[in-house]
Short mmCIF file of C-alpha atoms in Angstrom, two decimals:
data_model
loop_
_atom_site.label_atom_id
_atom_site.label_comp_id
_atom_site.label_asym_id
_atom_site.label_seq_id
_atom_site.Cartn_x
_atom_site.Cartn_y
_atom_site.Cartn_z
CA MET A 1 134.93 82.46 117.47
CA HIS A 2 136.76 82.74 120.65
CA PRO A 3 138.93 86.15 121.03
CA HIS A 4 142.30 83.85 120.50
CA GLN A 5 141.19 82.49 117.77
CA GLU A 6 141.31 85.69 115.26
CA GLY A 7 143.51 86.48 113.30
CA PRO A 8 144.46 90.15 112.91
CA LEU A 9 142.69 90.81 109.95
CA SER A 10 139.51 89.73 112.38
CA ARG A 11 140.82 91.80 115.25
CA LEU A 12 141.02 94.82 112.82
CA ARG A 13 137.34 94.32 111.57
CA ARG A 14 136.02 93.78 114.84
CA GLY A 15 137.94 97.57 116.12
CA HIS A 16 136.18 98.85 112.92
CA GLU A 17 132.84 97.74 114.10
CA ASP A 18 132.97 98.39 118.10
CA LEU A 19 134.00 102.24 116.46
CA VAL A 20 131.21 102.67 114.23
CA LEU A 21 129.18 101.92 117.05
CA GLU A 22 130.60 103.78 119.79
CA LEU A 23 129.88 106.30 117.67
CA LEU A 24 126.73 105.99 117.10
CA ARG A 25 126.14 105.21 120.93
CA LYS A 26 128.04 108.51 121.61
CA HIS A 27 126.47 111.36 119.03
CA GLY A 28 123.41 109.30 118.10
CA PRO A 29 122.15 109.40 114.64
CA LEU A 30 124.70 110.20 112.26
CA SER A 31 125.21 110.15 108.67
CA ARG A 32 127.61 107.98 106.75
CA ALA A 33 129.83 111.33 105.88
CA GLU A 34 129.32 111.95 109.03
CA LEU A 35 131.06 108.74 110.69
CA GLY A 36 133.55 108.89 108.19
CA GLN A 37 134.49 111.99 109.77
CA HIS A 38 134.66 110.92 113.25
CA SER A 39 136.35 107.18 112.49
CA GLY A 40 138.76 108.51 109.97
CA LEU A 41 138.09 104.90 108.32
CA SER A 42 138.03 105.09 104.15
CA ARG A 43 134.81 105.18 102.63
CA THR A 44 134.90 101.63 101.51
CA THR A 45 136.02 100.21 104.92
CA LEU A 46 132.99 102.52 105.81
CA SER A 47 130.46 101.13 103.69
CA ASP A 48 131.89 97.10 104.56
CA ILE A 49 131.11 97.68 108.23
CA VAL A 50 127.57 99.63 108.12
CA THR A 51 126.44 97.51 105.61
CA GLU A 52 127.33 94.31 107.88
CA LEU A 53 126.06 96.25 110.85
CA ILE A 54 122.70 96.84 109.29
CA GLU A 55 122.56 93.22 108.60
CA SER A 56 123.30 91.71 111.49
CA GLY A 57 120.71 94.02 113.37
CA ALA A 58 122.76 96.04 115.12
CA VAL A 59 122.58 99.34 113.84
CA VAL A 60 119.21 100.42 111.47
CA ALA A 61 118.88 103.12 108.60
CA SER A 62 116.83 105.79 107.93
CA ALA A 63 115.87 108.84 106.46
CA PRO A 64 116.12 111.44 109.21
CA GLY A 65 113.27 113.84 107.84
CA THR A 66 110.17 114.18 104.58
CA ALA A 67 111.67 117.48 104.01
CA PRO A 68 113.10 117.14 100.10
CA ARG A 69 116.90 118.03 99.89
CA ARG A 70 117.60 120.55 96.76
CA ARG A 71 119.36 117.60 94.72
CA GLY A 72 120.23 114.01 95.12
CA ARG A 73 118.56 111.55 97.88
CA PRO A 74 117.42 112.12 101.70
CA VAL A 75 120.14 111.73 103.75
CA GLU A 76 120.38 108.33 105.12
CA ALA A 77 120.66 108.16 109.08
CA LEU A 78 122.23 105.71 110.66
CA THR A 79 121.18 104.83 114.75
CA LEU A 80 121.74 101.72 116.40
CA ASN A 81 118.80 99.45 116.96
CA PRO A 82 116.75 100.09 120.26
CA SER A 83 115.46 96.16 119.53
CA ALA A 84 118.79 95.16 119.14
CA GLY A 85 119.46 93.85 122.61
CA GLN A 86 119.65 95.23 126.45
CA ALA A 87 121.07 95.71 129.61
CA ILE A 88 120.54 95.53 132.87
CA GLY A 89 121.25 96.73 136.16
CA ILE A 90 120.04 95.08 139.62
CA ASP A 91 121.70 97.17 143.05
CA PHE A 92 121.06 93.83 145.96
CA ALA A 93 121.02 96.74 148.71
CA ARG A 94 121.13 95.92 152.28
CA ARG A 95 116.93 96.51 152.43
CA ALA A 96 115.59 96.55 148.71
CA VAL A 97 116.29 95.89 145.43
CA HIS A 98 116.72 98.01 142.96
CA VAL A 99 116.65 97.36 139.00
CA SER A 100 116.81 99.73 135.62
CA ALA A 101 117.13 98.42 131.91
CA VAL A 102 118.59 100.41 128.96
CA ASN A 103 118.20 99.50 125.62
CA VAL A 104 121.26 99.35 122.91
CA ALA A 105 120.64 103.02 122.21
CA HIS A 106 121.48 103.46 126.16
CA GLU A 107 117.71 104.95 126.11
CA VAL A 108 116.27 103.90 129.80
CA ILE A 109 113.95 101.29 129.78
CA GLY A 110 112.62 101.48 132.64
CA SER A 111 113.58 101.01 137.02
CA ALA A 112 111.53 99.77 139.65
CA SER A 113 112.55 99.01 143.56
CA GLU A 114 111.15 96.96 146.50
CA PRO A 115 112.19 97.63 149.95
CA HIS A 116 112.80 93.92 151.86
CA ASP A 117 114.03 92.75 155.39
CA PRO A 118 117.65 93.20 155.90
CA GLU A 119 117.40 88.96 156.60
CA LEU A 120 115.82 88.16 152.86
CA PRO A 121 117.26 85.09 151.66
CA TRP A 122 120.08 85.35 148.57
CA ASP A 123 117.21 83.12 146.68
CA GLU A 124 114.48 85.02 147.60
CA ARG A 125 116.16 88.61 147.00
CA ILE A 126 117.22 86.86 143.10
CA THR A 127 113.51 85.71 142.92
CA LEU A 128 111.93 89.30 143.48
CA ALA A 129 114.89 91.45 141.52
CA GLU A 130 113.38 88.45 138.48
CA ARG A 131 110.26 89.93 139.12
CA LEU A 132 111.02 93.57 138.91
CA VAL A 133 112.71 93.06 136.12
CA GLY A 134 109.31 91.60 134.73
CA THR A 135 107.62 94.72 135.23
CA LEU A 136 109.90 96.84 132.91
CA ALA A 137 108.43 98.18 129.76
CA ASP A 138 104.70 96.37 131.10
CA GLY A 139 106.59 93.03 130.86
CA ALA A 140 108.09 92.89 127.15
CA LEU A 141 111.71 92.87 128.36
CA ARG A 142 112.48 89.54 126.50
CA LEU A 143 115.06 88.12 129.59
CA GLY A 144 116.56 85.52 126.66
CA ALA A 145 117.91 88.92 124.84
CA LEU A 146 119.92 90.53 127.60
CA SER A 147 123.83 91.48 126.51
CA ALA A 148 124.68 91.24 130.50
CA ILE A 149 123.87 92.16 133.49
CA GLY A 150 125.57 94.52 135.97
CA VAL A 151 125.18 94.36 139.60
CA GLY A 152 125.36 95.51 143.04
CA VAL A 153 125.88 94.39 146.10
CA VAL A 154 126.97 96.05 149.79
CA GLY A 155 130.68 95.49 150.91
CA PRO A 156 133.96 94.86 149.24
CA VAL A 157 134.50 93.61 146.20
CA GLY A 158 137.05 91.62 143.75
CA ASP A 159 137.42 92.29 140.17
CA PRO A 160 134.61 92.89 138.64
CA ASP A 161 134.26 90.57 136.13
CA ALA A 162 132.19 87.96 135.05
CA GLU A 163 133.73 85.44 137.20
CA SER A 164 133.78 87.33 140.48
CA ALA A 165 131.50 87.52 143.62
CA PRO A 166 130.45 89.83 145.90
CA ALA A 167 132.90 89.44 149.58
CA ARG A 168 129.85 89.07 152.14
CA PRO A 169 126.70 87.78 149.71
CA SER A 170 126.32 84.24 148.50
CA PRO A 171 129.63 83.44 146.45
CA ASP A 172 127.47 81.43 144.03
CA LEU A 173 125.45 85.10 143.23
CA PRO A 174 126.64 85.47 139.95
CA ALA A 175 126.37 82.14 138.90
CA LEU A 176 122.63 82.64 139.89
CA LEU A 177 122.22 85.58 137.97
CA ARG A 178 123.01 83.76 135.07
CA LYS A 179 121.47 80.88 134.83
CA ARG A 180 117.90 83.50 135.83
CA PHE A 181 118.75 85.71 133.55
CA GLU A 182 120.66 83.63 130.70
CA ALA A 183 123.39 86.26 130.38
CA PRO A 184 126.81 87.24 131.61
CA VAL A 185 126.85 89.27 134.79
CA LEU A 186 129.40 91.88 135.74
CA VAL A 187 129.68 92.05 140.07
CA ASP A 188 130.62 95.38 141.83
CA ASN A 189 130.25 97.46 144.95
CA ASN A 190 126.83 98.96 144.41
CA THR A 191 128.36 102.54 146.50
CA ARG A 192 131.02 102.90 144.09
CA LEU A 193 128.20 101.78 140.89
CA ALA A 194 125.95 104.98 141.91
CA ALA A 195 129.28 107.11 142.10
CA LEU A 196 130.19 106.11 138.67
CA ALA A 197 126.63 107.21 137.78
CA GLU A 198 126.57 110.14 139.57
CA ALA A 199 129.75 110.76 137.60
CA THR A 200 128.15 109.62 134.39
CA TRP A 201 124.42 111.26 134.04
CA GLY A 202 123.78 112.99 137.57
CA ALA A 203 125.01 115.43 139.91
CA ALA A 204 128.72 115.28 138.96
CA ALA A 205 128.15 114.80 135.04
CA GLY A 206 131.39 115.49 133.24
CA GLY A 207 133.64 115.88 136.18
CA GLN A 208 136.74 114.96 136.09
CA ASP A 209 137.17 114.64 140.08
CA VAL A 210 134.69 113.61 142.07
CA LEU A 211 134.21 112.37 145.50
CA TYR A 212 131.12 110.37 145.95
CA LEU A 213 129.13 109.70 149.47
CA ARG A 214 126.39 107.78 150.92
CA LEU A 215 124.66 108.19 154.23
CA SER A 216 122.42 105.21 154.17
CA HIS A 217 122.49 102.21 156.81
CA GLY A 218 126.07 101.83 156.22
CA VAL A 219 128.50 104.62 155.37
CA GLY A 220 130.33 104.73 152.07
CA GLY A 221 131.22 106.43 148.87
CA GLY A 222 133.39 106.50 145.20
CA LEU A 223 136.32 108.01 143.80
CA VAL A 224 136.40 109.58 140.71
CA VAL A 225 140.58 110.74 140.16
CA ALA A 226 141.62 112.08 136.76
CA GLY A 227 138.56 111.31 134.79
CA THR A 228 138.65 107.32 135.79
CA LEU A 229 136.59 106.08 138.26
CA HIS A 230 139.17 104.17 140.74
CA ARG A 231 138.55 101.53 142.44
CA GLY A 232 141.78 100.64 144.68
CA ALA A 233 144.05 97.84 145.74
CA TYR A 234 141.68 94.66 145.97
CA GLY A 235 138.72 96.55 145.11
CA LEU A 236 138.47 98.36 148.33
CA SER A 237 137.90 102.21 147.32
CA GLY A 238 135.56 104.31 148.57
CA GLU A 239 135.42 102.63 152.36
CA PHE A 240 135.04 106.60 154.03
CA GLY A 241 132.46 105.37 156.40
CA HIS A 242 134.96 103.43 158.17
CA ILE A 243 137.20 106.78 158.44
CA ALA A 244 137.52 107.06 162.44
CA VAL A 245 136.06 110.16 164.13
CA GLU A 246 137.40 111.63 167.61
CA SER A 247 134.25 111.38 169.48
CA GLY A 248 132.94 108.00 168.08
CA ASP A 249 133.09 105.19 170.34
CA GLY A 250 130.47 102.88 169.10
CA ARG A 251 131.63 99.75 167.72
CA CYS A 252 131.30 99.51 163.76
CA SER A 253 130.45 96.38 161.89
CA CYS A 254 133.62 96.19 160.27
CA GLY A 255 134.59 95.60 163.96
CA ALA A 256 136.31 98.57 164.60
CA THR A 257 135.24 101.64 166.96
CA GLY A 258 134.88 105.28 166.16
CA CYS A 259 134.49 104.92 162.67
CA LEU A 260 132.24 107.88 160.68
CA GLU A 261 129.45 104.53 160.31
CA THR A 262 128.38 104.72 163.90
CA VAL A 263 127.62 108.41 163.91
CA ALA A 264 126.57 109.42 160.47
CA SER A 265 124.92 106.17 158.96
CA VAL A 266 120.73 106.42 159.08
CA GLY A 267 120.80 103.92 162.12
CA ALA A 268 123.23 105.77 163.92
CA VAL A 269 121.44 109.28 163.68
CA LEU A 270 118.35 107.80 165.06
CA ALA A 271 119.91 106.45 167.98
CA ALA A 272 121.50 109.80 168.46
CA TYR A 273 118.07 111.39 168.23
CA ARG A 274 116.45 108.91 170.85
CA ARG A 275 119.16 109.55 172.98
CA ALA A 276 118.67 113.04 172.71
CA GLY A 277 114.94 112.93 173.97
CA GLY A 278 113.39 112.09 170.56
CA HIS A 279 111.24 109.99 169.68
CA ALA A 280 110.89 108.34 165.69
CA ASP A 281 110.65 104.45 165.04
CA ASP A 282 112.16 105.25 161.15
CA LEU A 283 113.55 107.98 159.53
CA ALA A 284 110.64 109.38 158.09
CA ALA A 285 109.63 110.09 161.46
CA LEU A 286 112.81 111.77 161.85
CA LEU A 287 112.60 113.93 158.80
CA GLY A 288 108.76 114.55 160.26
CA ALA A 289 110.45 116.29 162.93
CA LEU A 290 113.12 118.35 161.53
CA GLU A 291 110.61 119.93 158.87
CA ALA A 292 108.59 120.56 162.17
CA GLY A 293 111.89 122.37 163.79
CA ASP A 294 111.97 120.14 166.96
CA PRO A 295 115.33 121.46 168.21
CA PRO A 296 116.81 117.63 169.78
CA ALA A 297 116.45 116.89 165.37
CA LEU A 298 118.24 119.25 164.65
CA ARG A 299 121.23 119.21 167.04
CA THR A 300 120.74 115.24 165.55
CA LEU A 301 121.45 116.69 162.42
CA GLU A 302 123.88 119.21 163.72
CA ALA A 303 126.46 116.63 164.81
CA ALA A 304 126.49 114.06 162.38
CA GLY A 305 127.21 116.47 159.89
CA THR A 306 130.01 118.29 161.44
CA GLN A 307 131.62 114.94 161.38
CA VAL A 308 130.99 114.04 158.02
CA GLY A 309 132.18 117.45 157.29
CA THR A 310 135.68 116.89 158.83
CA VAL A 311 135.79 113.30 156.93
CA LEU A 312 135.28 115.05 154.10
CA ALA A 313 137.32 117.69 154.51
CA ALA A 314 140.45 115.26 155.34
CA VAL A 315 139.62 113.21 152.24
CA CYS A 316 139.36 116.42 150.03
CA ASN A 317 143.28 117.46 151.18
CA ALA A 318 144.26 114.06 150.73
CA VAL A 319 142.50 113.62 146.22
CA GLY A 320 141.89 117.07 145.75
CA PRO A 321 138.27 116.29 144.36
CA GLY A 322 136.41 119.41 142.76
CA VAL A 323 133.01 117.93 143.38
CA ILE A 324 131.59 116.14 146.53
CA VAL A 325 128.07 114.47 145.81
CA LEU A 326 126.00 113.56 149.17
CA GLY A 327 123.79 111.01 148.75
CA GLY A 328 121.52 108.33 150.61
CA GLU A 329 118.16 108.27 152.35
CA LEU A 330 120.20 110.87 154.95
CA ALA A 331 120.97 113.17 152.51
CA ALA A 332 116.90 113.56 152.22
CA ALA A 333 117.20 115.63 155.78
CA GLY A 334 118.64 118.56 153.22
CA THR A 335 119.41 121.96 154.88
CA PRO A 336 119.54 120.48 158.74
CA LEU A 337 122.42 118.14 157.05
CA PHE A 338 123.82 119.75 154.61
CA GLU A 339 124.57 123.24 156.49
CA PRO A 340 126.75 121.41 159.06
CA VAL A 341 128.40 119.50 156.44
CA GLU A 342 129.57 122.47 154.80
CA ARG A 343 130.92 124.47 157.74
CA ALA A 344 132.82 121.94 158.53
CA LEU A 345 134.03 121.14 155.95
CA ARG A 346 135.10 124.85 155.03
CA ALA A 347 136.36 124.71 158.46
CA HIS A 348 138.80 122.15 157.91
CA ILE A 349 140.11 121.90 153.71
CA MET A 350 143.20 123.60 153.58
CA PRO A 351 142.25 127.47 152.46
CA ILE A 352 143.32 127.55 148.99
CA SER A 353 140.30 124.75 148.30
CA ARG A 354 137.75 126.52 149.83
CA ASP A 355 136.86 128.19 146.83
CA ARG A 356 137.43 125.19 144.53
CA VAL A 357 135.09 122.68 145.69
CA ASP A 358 131.40 122.27 145.56
CA LEU A 359 128.95 120.28 147.58
CA ARG A 360 125.85 119.17 145.52
CA PRO A 361 123.16 116.84 147.06
CA ALA A 362 122.76 113.42 144.80
CA ALA A 363 120.47 113.62 141.83
CA LEU A 364 119.91 109.70 140.77
CA GLY A 365 117.93 108.48 144.05
CA GLU A 366 117.66 104.94 145.06
CA ALA A 367 117.92 104.08 141.09
CA GLY A 368 122.15 105.61 141.46
CA GLY A 369 124.06 101.64 142.22
CA ALA A 370 121.44 100.32 139.25
CA LEU A 371 122.17 102.75 136.84
CA GLY A 372 125.45 102.72 137.45
CA ALA A 373 125.76 98.68 136.91
CA ILE A 374 124.43 99.46 133.45
CA ALA A 375 127.35 101.97 132.38
CA LEU A 376 129.88 99.21 133.90
CA VAL A 377 128.20 96.60 132.09
CA LEU A 378 127.74 98.89 129.05
CA HIS A 379 131.70 99.70 129.73
CA GLN A 380 130.82 102.87 127.39
CA SER A 381 132.03 105.72 130.25
CA PRO A 382 135.36 107.04 130.14
CA LEU A 383 135.42 106.78 133.97
CA LEU A 384 135.37 103.01 133.24
CA SER A 385 138.92 103.54 131.11
CA ARG A 386 140.88 101.38 133.67
CA TYR A 387 138.32 98.96 134.94
CA PRO A 388 138.08 95.18 133.12
CA ALA A 389 136.41 94.69 129.94
CA ARG A 390 133.36 94.41 129.72
CA PRO A 391 132.16 89.91 129.35
CA GLY A 392 132.63 88.66 126.15
#
């Protein structure tokens, strides 16, 4: 039945079902009495709803343990059925595909990643994603049972609904994925999804005001404002990499010059290191030079970190976050990057805020975008309260 064909009673019942499922997602196994306390539903209404959910296979009932009670039967525990369906997240990064999957009980089934050439055609990227998904759960993931797919892509994205399409990849990407996986598709910016993941499960879990910055082959981020992931008009929030820095004069991918991305992306930092006399063809070589205490490498990270900290201070003065999460491949540099970032941040932020902002490394690594895509699909994080609803 389509939503516009439902009557008031059907909508009310669906609302009760969603409430019970949400409580089980949030709290885990609950008895009927505990469900009644949390939901406020009458015993009769709750009994009808639970019976229908058990018959549909969405909920399973079991005794929580073998120890006998003093009186009566063991208390029955109700929980989400882990085999009732899955949700999958795919992050189409610039140079890799990352996938993760969870079951309906929010248990992570598995994650997988594989790098690729940045010019790899989109049909081959989708084939790669399908193969990686096939490796999850020892190949036992039933693709036909997927409840939905969340997808992260590089660049600005419009409304993250089932028909949306990323600005840079093929406009047929959602349709291609729906056909390949036989499931609804939600698309959003992968860096904003990583911010969602870090603020939901990662370094800033529980934070109400969070700034996330990713230093990768591009530079971008995401904002959580007053407990809600901020999209901005046309989905353009979090483009911190395109804030101008005084000493920057390189041409940016956006067409401007002097953007933070021209001094703090992986490619920009490698180029600066080579100009300083260093020898590194890739990030791994630069990280090795840093570990060895190579002076040009340390100076290069000092300069980049100072620019990053200055930009972060400006954004902090505008939006007032309590936590800053720094992630991306360049964050693997550790102390040589974080120390200059911290110094510049403290030097330029408003004095009243200096001791109120906590700088933290990202906790979820390269899986962040895919995990954020799953959160988008499940639509359970309160950070998504102002986002469009999940696909029907």
